[in-house]
Short mmCIF file of C-alpha atoms and ligand atoms in Angstrom, two decimals:
data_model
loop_
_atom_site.label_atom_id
_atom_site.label_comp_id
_atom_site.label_asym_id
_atom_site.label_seq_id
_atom_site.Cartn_x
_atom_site.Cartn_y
_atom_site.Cartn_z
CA UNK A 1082 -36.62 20.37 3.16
CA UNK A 1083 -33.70 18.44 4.43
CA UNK A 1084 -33.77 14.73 4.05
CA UNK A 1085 -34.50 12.96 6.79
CA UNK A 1086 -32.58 9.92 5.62
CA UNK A 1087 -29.46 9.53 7.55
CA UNK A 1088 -26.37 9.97 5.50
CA UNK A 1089 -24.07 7.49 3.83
CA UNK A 1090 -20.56 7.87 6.41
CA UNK A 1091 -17.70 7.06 5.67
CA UNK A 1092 -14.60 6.71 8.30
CA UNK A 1093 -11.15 7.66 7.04
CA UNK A 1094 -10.35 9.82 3.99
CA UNK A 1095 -7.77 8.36 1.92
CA UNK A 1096 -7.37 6.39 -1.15
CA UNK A 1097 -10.06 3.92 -0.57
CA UNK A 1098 -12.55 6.76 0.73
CA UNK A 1099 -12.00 8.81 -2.19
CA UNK A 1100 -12.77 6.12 -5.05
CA UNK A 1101 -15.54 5.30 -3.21
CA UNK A 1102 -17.37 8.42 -3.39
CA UNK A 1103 -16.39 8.35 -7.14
CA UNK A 1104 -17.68 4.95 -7.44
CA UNK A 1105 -21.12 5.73 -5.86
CA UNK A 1106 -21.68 8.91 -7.91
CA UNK A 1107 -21.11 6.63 -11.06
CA UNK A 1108 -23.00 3.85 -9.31
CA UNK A 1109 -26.47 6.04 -9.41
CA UNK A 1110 -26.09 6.95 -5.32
CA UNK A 1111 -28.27 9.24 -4.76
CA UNK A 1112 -28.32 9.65 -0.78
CA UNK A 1113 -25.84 12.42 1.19
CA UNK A 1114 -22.25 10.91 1.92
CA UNK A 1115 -20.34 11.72 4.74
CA UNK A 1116 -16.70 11.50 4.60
CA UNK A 1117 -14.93 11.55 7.97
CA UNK A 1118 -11.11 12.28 7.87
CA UNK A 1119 -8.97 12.56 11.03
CA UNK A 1120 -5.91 14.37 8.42
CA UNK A 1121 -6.47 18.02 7.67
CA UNK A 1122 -6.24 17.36 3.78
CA UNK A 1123 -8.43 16.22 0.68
CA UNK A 1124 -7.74 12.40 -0.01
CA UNK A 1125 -4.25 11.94 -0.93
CA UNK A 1126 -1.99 9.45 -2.42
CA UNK A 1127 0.72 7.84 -0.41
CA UNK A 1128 2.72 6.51 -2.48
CA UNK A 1129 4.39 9.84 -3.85
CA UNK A 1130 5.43 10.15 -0.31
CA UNK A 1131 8.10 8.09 -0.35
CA UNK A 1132 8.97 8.67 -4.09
CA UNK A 1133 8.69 11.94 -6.39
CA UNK A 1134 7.15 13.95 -3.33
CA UNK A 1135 9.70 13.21 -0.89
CA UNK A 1136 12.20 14.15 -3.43
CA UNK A 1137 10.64 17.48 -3.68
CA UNK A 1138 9.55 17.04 -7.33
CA UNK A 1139 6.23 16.71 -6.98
CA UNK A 1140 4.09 20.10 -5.48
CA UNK A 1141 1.36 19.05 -2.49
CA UNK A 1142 -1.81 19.61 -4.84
CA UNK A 1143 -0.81 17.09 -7.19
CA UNK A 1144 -0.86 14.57 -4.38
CA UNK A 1145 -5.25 14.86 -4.21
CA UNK A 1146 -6.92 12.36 -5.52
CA UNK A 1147 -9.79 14.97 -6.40
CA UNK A 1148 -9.92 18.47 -6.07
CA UNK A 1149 -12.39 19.85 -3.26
CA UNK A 1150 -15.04 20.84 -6.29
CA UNK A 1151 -15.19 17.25 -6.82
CA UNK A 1152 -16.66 16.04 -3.44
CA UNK A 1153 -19.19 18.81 -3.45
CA UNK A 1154 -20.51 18.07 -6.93
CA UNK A 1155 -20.61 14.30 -6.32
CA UNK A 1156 -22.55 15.37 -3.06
CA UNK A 1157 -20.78 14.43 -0.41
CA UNK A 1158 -19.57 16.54 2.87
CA UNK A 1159 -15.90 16.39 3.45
CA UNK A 1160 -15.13 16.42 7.38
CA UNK A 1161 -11.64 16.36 7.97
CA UNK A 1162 -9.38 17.17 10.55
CA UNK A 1163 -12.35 15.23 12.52
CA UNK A 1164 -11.77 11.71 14.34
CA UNK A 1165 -14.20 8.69 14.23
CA UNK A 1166 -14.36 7.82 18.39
CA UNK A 1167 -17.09 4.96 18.27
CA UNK A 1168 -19.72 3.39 16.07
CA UNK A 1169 -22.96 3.00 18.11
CA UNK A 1170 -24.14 0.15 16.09
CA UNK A 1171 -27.38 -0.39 18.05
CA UNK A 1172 -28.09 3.21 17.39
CA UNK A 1173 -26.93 3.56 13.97
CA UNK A 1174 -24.24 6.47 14.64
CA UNK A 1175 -21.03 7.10 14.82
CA UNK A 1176 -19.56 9.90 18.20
CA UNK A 1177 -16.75 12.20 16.70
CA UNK A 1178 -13.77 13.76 18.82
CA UNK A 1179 -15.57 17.02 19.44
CA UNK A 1180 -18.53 15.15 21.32
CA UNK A 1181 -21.19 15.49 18.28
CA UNK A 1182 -23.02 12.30 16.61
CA UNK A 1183 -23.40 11.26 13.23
CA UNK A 1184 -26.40 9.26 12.29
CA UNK A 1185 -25.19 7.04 9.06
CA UNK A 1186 -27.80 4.75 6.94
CA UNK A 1187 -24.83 2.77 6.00
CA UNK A 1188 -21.54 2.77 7.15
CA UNK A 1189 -18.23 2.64 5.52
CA UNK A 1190 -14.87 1.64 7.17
CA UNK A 1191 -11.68 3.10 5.39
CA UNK A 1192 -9.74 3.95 8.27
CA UNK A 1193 -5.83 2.61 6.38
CA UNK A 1194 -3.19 1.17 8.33
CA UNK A 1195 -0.41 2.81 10.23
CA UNK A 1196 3.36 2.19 10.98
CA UNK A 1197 4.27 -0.59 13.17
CA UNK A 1198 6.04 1.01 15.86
CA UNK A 1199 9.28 -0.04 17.37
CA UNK A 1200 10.65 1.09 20.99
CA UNK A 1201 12.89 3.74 19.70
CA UNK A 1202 12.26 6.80 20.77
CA UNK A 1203 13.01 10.21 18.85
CA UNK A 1204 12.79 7.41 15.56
CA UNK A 1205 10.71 9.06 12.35
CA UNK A 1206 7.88 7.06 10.78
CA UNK A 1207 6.79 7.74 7.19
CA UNK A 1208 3.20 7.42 6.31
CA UNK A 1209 1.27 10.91 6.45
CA UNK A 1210 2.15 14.10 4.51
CA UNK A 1211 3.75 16.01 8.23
CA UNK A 1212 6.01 12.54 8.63
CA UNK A 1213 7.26 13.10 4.89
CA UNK A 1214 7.50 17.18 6.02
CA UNK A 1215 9.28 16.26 9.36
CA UNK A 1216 11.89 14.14 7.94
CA UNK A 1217 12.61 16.37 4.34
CA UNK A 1218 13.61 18.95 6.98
CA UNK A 1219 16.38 16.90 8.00
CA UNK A 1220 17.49 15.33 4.71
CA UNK A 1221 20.67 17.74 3.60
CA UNK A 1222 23.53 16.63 1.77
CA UNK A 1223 26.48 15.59 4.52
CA UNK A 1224 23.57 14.89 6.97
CA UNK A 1225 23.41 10.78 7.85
CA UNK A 1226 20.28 8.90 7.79
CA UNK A 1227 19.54 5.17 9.05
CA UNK A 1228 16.42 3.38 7.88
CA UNK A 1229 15.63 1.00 9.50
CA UNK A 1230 13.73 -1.53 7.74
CA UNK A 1231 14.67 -2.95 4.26
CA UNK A 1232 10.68 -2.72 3.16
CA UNK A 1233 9.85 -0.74 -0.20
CA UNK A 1234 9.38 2.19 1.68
CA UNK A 1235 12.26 2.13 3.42
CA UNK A 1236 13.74 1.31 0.67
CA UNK A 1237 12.71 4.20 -1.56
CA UNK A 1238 13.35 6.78 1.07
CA UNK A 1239 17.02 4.91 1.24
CA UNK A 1240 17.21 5.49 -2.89
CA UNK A 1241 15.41 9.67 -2.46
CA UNK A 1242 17.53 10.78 0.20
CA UNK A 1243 21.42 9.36 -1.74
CA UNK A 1244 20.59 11.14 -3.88
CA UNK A 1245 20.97 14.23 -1.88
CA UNK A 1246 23.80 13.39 -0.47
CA UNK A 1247 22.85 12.08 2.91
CA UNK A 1248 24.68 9.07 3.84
CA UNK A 1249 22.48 6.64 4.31
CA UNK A 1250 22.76 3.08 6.19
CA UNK A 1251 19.52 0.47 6.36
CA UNK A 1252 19.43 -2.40 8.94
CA UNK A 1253 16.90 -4.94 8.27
CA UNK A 1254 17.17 -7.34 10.44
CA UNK A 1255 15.37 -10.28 8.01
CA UNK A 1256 18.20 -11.95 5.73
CA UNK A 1257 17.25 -10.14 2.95
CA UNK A 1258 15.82 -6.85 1.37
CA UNK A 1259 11.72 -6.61 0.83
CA UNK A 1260 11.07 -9.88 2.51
CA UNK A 1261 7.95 -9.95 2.73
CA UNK A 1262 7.13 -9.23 -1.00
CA UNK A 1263 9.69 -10.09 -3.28
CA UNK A 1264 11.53 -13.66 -4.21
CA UNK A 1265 15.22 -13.66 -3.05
CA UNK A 1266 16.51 -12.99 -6.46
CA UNK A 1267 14.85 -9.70 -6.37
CA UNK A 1268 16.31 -9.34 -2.98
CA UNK A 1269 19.52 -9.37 -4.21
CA UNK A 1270 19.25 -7.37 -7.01
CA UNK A 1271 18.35 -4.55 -4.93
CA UNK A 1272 20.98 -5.32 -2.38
CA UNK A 1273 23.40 -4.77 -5.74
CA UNK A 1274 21.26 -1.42 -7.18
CA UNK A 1275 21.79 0.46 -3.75
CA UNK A 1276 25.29 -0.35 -3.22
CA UNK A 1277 25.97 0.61 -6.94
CA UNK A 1278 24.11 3.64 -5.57
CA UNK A 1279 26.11 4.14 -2.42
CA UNK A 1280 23.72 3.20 0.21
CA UNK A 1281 25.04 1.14 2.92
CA UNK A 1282 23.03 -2.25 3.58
CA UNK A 1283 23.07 -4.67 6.52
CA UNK A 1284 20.98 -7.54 6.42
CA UNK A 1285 20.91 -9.72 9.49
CA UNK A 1286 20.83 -6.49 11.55
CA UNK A 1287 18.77 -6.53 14.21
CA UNK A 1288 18.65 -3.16 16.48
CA UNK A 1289 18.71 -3.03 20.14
CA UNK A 1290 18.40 0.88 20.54
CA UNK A 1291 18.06 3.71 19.69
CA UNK A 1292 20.16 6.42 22.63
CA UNK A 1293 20.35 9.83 21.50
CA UNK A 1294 21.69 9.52 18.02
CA UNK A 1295 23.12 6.55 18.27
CA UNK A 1296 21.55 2.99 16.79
CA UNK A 1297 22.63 -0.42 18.63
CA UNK A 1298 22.45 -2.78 16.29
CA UNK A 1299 24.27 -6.48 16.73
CA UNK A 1300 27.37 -5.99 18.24
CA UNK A 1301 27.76 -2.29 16.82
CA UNK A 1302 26.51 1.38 16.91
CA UNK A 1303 25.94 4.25 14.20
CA UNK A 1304 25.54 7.71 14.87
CA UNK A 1305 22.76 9.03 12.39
CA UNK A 1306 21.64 12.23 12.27
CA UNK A 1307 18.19 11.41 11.68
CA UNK A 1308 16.86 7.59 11.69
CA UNK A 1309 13.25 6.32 10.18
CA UNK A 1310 11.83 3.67 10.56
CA UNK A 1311 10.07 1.52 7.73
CA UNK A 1312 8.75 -1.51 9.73
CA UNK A 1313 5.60 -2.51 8.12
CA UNK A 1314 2.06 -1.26 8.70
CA UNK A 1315 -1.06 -2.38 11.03
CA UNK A 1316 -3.85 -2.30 9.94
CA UNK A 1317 -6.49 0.78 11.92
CA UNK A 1318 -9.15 -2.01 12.96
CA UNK A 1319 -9.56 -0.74 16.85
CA UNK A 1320 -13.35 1.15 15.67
CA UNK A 1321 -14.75 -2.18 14.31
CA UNK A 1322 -13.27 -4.49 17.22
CA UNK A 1323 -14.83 -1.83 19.65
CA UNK A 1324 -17.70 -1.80 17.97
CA UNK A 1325 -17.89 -5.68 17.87
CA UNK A 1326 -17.03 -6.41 14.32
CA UNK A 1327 -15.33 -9.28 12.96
CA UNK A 1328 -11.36 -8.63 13.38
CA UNK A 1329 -8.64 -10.96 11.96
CA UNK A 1330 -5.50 -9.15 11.44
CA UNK A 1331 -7.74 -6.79 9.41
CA UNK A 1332 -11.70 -6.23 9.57
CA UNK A 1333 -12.91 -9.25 8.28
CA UNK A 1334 -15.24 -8.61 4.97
CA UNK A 1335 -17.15 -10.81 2.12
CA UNK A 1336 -17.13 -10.77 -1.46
CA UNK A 1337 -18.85 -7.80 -1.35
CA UNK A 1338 -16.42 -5.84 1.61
CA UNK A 1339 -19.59 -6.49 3.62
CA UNK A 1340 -18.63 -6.49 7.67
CA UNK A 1341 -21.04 -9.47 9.94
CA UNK A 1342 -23.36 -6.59 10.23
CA UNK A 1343 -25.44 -5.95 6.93
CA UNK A 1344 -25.10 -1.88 7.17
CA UNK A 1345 -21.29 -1.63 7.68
CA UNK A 1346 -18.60 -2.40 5.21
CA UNK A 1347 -14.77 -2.13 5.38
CA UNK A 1348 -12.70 -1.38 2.29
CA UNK A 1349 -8.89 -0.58 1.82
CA UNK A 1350 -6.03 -1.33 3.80
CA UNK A 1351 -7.66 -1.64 6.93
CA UNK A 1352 -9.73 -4.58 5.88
CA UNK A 1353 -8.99 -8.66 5.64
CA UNK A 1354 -10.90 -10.47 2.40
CA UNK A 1355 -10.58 -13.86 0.93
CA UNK A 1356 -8.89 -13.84 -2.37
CA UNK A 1357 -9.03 -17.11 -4.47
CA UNK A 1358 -5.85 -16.71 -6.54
CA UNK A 1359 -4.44 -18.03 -2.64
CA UNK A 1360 -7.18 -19.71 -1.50
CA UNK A 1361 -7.39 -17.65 1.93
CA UNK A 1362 -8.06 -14.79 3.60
CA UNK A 1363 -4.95 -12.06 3.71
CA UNK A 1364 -4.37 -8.23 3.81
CA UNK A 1365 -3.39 -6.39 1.11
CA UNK A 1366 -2.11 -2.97 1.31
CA UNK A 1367 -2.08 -1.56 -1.52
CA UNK A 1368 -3.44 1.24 -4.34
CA UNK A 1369 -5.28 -1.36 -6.52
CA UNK A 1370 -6.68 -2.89 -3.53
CA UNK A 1371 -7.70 -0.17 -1.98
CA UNK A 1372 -9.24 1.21 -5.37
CA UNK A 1373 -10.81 -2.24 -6.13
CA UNK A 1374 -12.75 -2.86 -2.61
CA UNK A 1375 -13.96 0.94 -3.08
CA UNK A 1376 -15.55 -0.33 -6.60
CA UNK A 1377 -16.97 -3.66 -5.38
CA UNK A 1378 -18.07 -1.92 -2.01
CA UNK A 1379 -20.32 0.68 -4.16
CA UNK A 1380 -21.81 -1.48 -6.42
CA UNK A 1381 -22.91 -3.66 -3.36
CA UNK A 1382 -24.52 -0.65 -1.73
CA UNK A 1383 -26.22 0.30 -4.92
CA UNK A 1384 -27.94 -2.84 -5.88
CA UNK A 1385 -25.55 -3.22 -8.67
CA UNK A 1386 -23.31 -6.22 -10.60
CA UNK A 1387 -19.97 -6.37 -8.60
CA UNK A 1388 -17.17 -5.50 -10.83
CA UNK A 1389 -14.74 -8.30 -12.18
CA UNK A 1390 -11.97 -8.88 -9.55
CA UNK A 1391 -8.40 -8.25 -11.01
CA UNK A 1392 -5.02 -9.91 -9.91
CA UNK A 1393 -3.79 -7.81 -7.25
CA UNK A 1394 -1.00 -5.59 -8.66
CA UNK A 1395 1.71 -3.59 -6.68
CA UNK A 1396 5.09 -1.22 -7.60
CA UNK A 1397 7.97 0.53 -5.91
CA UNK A 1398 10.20 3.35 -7.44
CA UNK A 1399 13.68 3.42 -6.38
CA UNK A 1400 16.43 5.60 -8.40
CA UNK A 1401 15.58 4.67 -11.94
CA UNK A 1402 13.94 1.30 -11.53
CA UNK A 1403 10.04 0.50 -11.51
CA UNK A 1404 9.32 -2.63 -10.08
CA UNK A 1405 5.89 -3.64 -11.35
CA UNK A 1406 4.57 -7.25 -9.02
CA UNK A 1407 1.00 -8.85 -10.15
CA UNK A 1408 -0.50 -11.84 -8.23
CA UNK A 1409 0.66 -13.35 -5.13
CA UNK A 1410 4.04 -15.29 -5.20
CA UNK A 1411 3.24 -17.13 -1.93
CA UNK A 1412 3.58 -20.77 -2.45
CA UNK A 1413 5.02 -20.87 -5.83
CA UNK A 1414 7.20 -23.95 -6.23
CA UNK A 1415 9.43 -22.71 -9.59
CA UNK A 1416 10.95 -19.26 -10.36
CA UNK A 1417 11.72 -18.82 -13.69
CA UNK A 1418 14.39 -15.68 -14.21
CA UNK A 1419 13.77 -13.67 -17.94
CA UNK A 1420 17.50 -11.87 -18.58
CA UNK A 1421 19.92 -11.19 -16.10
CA UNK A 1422 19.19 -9.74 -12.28
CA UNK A 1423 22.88 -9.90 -11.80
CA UNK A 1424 23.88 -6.86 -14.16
CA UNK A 1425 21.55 -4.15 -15.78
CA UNK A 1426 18.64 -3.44 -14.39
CA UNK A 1427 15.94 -4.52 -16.73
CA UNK A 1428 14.39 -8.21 -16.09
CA UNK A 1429 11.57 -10.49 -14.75
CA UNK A 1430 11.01 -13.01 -12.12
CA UNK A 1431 7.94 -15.37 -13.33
CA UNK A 1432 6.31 -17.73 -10.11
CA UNK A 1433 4.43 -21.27 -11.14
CA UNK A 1434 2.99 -23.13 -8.48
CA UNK A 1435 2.21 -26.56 -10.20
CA UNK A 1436 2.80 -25.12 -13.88
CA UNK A 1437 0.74 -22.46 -13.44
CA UNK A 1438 1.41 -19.01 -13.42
CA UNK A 1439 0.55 -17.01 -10.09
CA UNK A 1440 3.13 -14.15 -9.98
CA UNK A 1441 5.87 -11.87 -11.60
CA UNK A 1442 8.44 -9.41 -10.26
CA UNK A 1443 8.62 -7.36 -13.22
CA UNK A 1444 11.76 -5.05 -13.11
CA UNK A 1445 11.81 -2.16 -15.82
CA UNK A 1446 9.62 -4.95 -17.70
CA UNK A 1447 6.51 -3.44 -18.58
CA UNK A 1448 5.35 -5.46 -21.47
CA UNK A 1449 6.45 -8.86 -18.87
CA UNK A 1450 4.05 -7.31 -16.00
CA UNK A 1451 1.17 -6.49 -18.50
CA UNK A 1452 0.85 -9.92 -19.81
CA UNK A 1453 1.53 -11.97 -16.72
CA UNK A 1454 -1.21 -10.03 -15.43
CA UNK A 1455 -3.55 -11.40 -17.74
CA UNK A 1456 -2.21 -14.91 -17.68
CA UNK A 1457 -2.05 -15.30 -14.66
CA UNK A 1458 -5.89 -13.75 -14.00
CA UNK A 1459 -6.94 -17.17 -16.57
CA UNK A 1460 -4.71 -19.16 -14.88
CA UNK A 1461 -2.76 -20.05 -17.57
CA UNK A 1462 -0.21 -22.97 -17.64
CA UNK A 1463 3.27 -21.38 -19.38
CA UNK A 1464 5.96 -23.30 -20.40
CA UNK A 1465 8.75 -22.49 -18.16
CA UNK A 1466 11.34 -22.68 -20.46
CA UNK A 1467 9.06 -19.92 -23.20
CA UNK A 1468 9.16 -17.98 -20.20
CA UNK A 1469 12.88 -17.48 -19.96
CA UNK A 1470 13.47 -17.39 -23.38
CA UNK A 1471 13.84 -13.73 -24.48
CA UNK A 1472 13.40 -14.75 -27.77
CA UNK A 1473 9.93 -15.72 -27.52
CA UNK A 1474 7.75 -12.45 -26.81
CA UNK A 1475 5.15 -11.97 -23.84
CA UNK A 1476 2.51 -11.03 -26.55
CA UNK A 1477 2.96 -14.78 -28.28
CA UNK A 1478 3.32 -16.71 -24.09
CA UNK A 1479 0.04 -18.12 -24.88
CA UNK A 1480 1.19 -20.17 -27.67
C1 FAD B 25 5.02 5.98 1.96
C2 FAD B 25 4.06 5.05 1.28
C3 FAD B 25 4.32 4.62 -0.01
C4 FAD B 25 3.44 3.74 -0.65
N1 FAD B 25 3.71 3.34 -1.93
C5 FAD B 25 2.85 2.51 -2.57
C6 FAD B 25 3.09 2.10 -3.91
O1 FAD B 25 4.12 2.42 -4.51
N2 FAD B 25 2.17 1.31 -4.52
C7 FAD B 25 1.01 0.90 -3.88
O2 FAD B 25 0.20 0.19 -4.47
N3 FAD B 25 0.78 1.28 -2.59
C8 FAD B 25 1.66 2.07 -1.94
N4 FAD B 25 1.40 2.45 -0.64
C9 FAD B 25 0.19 1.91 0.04
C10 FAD B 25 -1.04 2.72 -0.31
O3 FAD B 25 -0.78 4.08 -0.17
C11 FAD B 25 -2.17 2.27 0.61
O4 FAD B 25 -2.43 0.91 0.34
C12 FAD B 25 -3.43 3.12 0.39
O5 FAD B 25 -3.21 4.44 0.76
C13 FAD B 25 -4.58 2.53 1.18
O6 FAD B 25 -5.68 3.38 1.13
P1 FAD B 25 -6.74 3.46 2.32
O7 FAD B 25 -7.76 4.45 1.90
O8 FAD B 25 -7.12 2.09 2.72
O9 FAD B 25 -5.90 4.01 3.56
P2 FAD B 25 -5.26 5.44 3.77
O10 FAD B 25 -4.84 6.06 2.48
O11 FAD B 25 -4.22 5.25 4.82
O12 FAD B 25 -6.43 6.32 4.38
C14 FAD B 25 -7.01 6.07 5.63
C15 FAD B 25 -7.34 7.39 6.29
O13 FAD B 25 -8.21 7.15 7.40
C16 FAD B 25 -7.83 8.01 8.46
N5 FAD B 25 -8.40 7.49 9.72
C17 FAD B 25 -8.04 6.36 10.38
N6 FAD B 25 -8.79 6.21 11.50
C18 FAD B 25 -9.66 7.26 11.53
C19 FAD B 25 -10.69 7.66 12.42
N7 FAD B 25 -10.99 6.95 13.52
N8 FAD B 25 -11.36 8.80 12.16
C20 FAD B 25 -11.09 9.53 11.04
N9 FAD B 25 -10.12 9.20 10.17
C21 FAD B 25 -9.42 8.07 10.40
C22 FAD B 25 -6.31 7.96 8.36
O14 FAD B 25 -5.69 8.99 9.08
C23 FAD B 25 -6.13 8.10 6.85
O15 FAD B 25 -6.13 9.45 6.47
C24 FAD B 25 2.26 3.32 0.03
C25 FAD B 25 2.01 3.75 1.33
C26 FAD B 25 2.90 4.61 1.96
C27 FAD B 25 2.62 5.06 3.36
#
């Protein structure tokens, strides 16, 4: 006899979506779960997308998170290629595109984050497995591509598509590269890795238009064959402020990725928590976050012991350098450099705020990302000058 228990639903299948049915199988869930995906495919990862799958060296299956078998064994109904219209709080349901209703016992909100748009028409965005189809199509060695946007993804698409010989120009129109994410000594080291690559950069470049072909930017133009842009990501919040929900740059959540009403919760990049390595509330977007909330989010439903929160952690791939970032670099007031960002391409950037360790840029550094990540999880005070001092290894930073 069919259950009459209304089903577990969960809105957007991506990363986030995908852990948490994972998380609730392990968690002892034993209701139906409803995932609701507006893409065609199986949760995917992104971040191949502007990396190894992009670069046409990684095949489309090894982008799932799960194979289909796994959903159905874990018992959970995959709907994709189905949109989320409204949540009918008062009435417990949620209305899909094609006019039917979904009764949920508890709700999940997963629904990601999406390019920020610019007025440029006939511009390409990257974020979903067509965008990444639409614009390989166009990458061919001769062809010219501008990014614009000197973000990590713009950034890796910059260091995938040089490599097949498309002359490539990015405009960002901040001061420097990655902004938003990186100290300015990274900045430049990456302005220095792409021009040793032979990708144009111009900083300071703020575009006007887009007319055809042709970018306005400053005083000048460029005629690209194909331009993306890489402008940062908003957050998919419209469901929750519809449905009345808590909305502050991202879907506001507690401790537990709880939304203000008890039988909703919001996990992933679409959602905005309070994280006490800063002291506020902020929106991350990112794998580990969106793998994280999905954890803390299941154990909530369940009844069960939150897991421990872990420093958020974050890394781009571009040409042969991993970039591996732990904590949150905001408000640091010393950055201490380990070898040299102005040749090679192996080092760290360590950020103290009041001789404490909060955050490292850790370029081709694995064993400096590894331990900062734990030190910086207790809080731990570092010498500065042990820091920069290759001589003294991460392993012994305690001492
Ligand atoms: C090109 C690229 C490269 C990246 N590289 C990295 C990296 O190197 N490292 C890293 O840590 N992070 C990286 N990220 C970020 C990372 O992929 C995201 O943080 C992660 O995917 C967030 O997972 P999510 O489940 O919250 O959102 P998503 O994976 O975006 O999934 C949300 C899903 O919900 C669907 N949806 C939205 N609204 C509805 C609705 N109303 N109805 C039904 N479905 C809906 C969306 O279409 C989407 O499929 C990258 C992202 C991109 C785009």
């Amino acid at each position: 006899m069919a259950s009459m228990i209304s089903p577990l639903v969960i809105i957007g299948a991506g990363q986030a979506a995908s852990q948490l049915v994972a998380s609730l199988a392990q968690d002892g869930f034993a209701g139906e779960v409803c995932l609701v995906g507006d893409e065609p495919h199986l949760p995917y990862q992104r971040p191949p997308l502007s990396k190894k799958f992009l670069a046409g060296e990684l095949a489309l299956d090894r982008l799932y998170v799960k194979p289909a078998a796994f959903y159905e064994k874990a018992g959970s109904r995959l709907m994709l290629g189905q949109r989320a219209e409204r949540i009918d709080r008062a009435g417990r349901a949620v209305l899909l595109a094609d006019g039917s209703r979904l009764p949920y016992s508890t709700l999940v909100l997963a629904t990601g984050s999406r390019p920020r748009e610019l007025p440029l028409p006939g511009a390409f965005y990257l974020r979903n497995i067509a965008d990444v189809d639409a614009i390989r199509a166009r990458l061919a060695p001769g062809k010219s591509l501008v990014v614009i946007g000197g973000g990590y993804i713009g950034l890796e698409l910059a260091a995938v598509a040089v490599k097949l010989g498309v002359g490539v120009t990015v405009l960002e129109q901040a001061p420097r590269l990655m902004a938003r994410g990186v100290g300015p000594i990274v900045s430049q080291f990456y302005a220095r890795l792409h021009g040793e690559e032979g990708v144009v950069i111009h900083t300071g470049a703020a575009v006007r238009g887009l007319e055809g072909k042709r970018v306005n930017y400053g005083h000048a133009q460029y005629d690209a064959d194909i331009v993306v842009v890489g402008a940062g990501a908003v957050p998919n919040v419209e469901l929750a402020r519809a449905a009345g929900l808590a909305v502050e740059d991202g879907i506001v959540v507690d401790a537990q990725c709880r939304t203000g009403d008890a039988s909703i919760y919001a996990i992933g990049d679409c959602t905005s928590q309070h994280h006490d390595l800063v002291g506020r509330r902020l929106r991350l977007e990112s794998v580990h976050n969106a793998l994280e909330q999905a954890r803390i989010a299941a154990a909530a439903i369940c009844g069960r012991k939150p897991p421990a929160i872990q420093v958020p952690w974050f890394w781009t791939d571009q040409y042969d350098v991993k970039m591996q970032m732990a904590g949150l670099s905001a408000g640091h007031d010393q950055a201490v450099v380990r070898g040299n960002p102005d040749t090679g391409r192996s080092f760290a950037v360590f950020y103290l705020r009041e001789g404490t360790l909060i955050a490292v840029d850790a370029v081709n550094r694995a064993p400096e990302f590894m331990m900062s990540k734990q030190l910086i999880a207790e809080r731990a005070r570092i010498d500065p000058a042990r820091l920069g001092d290759e001589s003294v290894a991460m392993k012994d930073m305690r001492n």
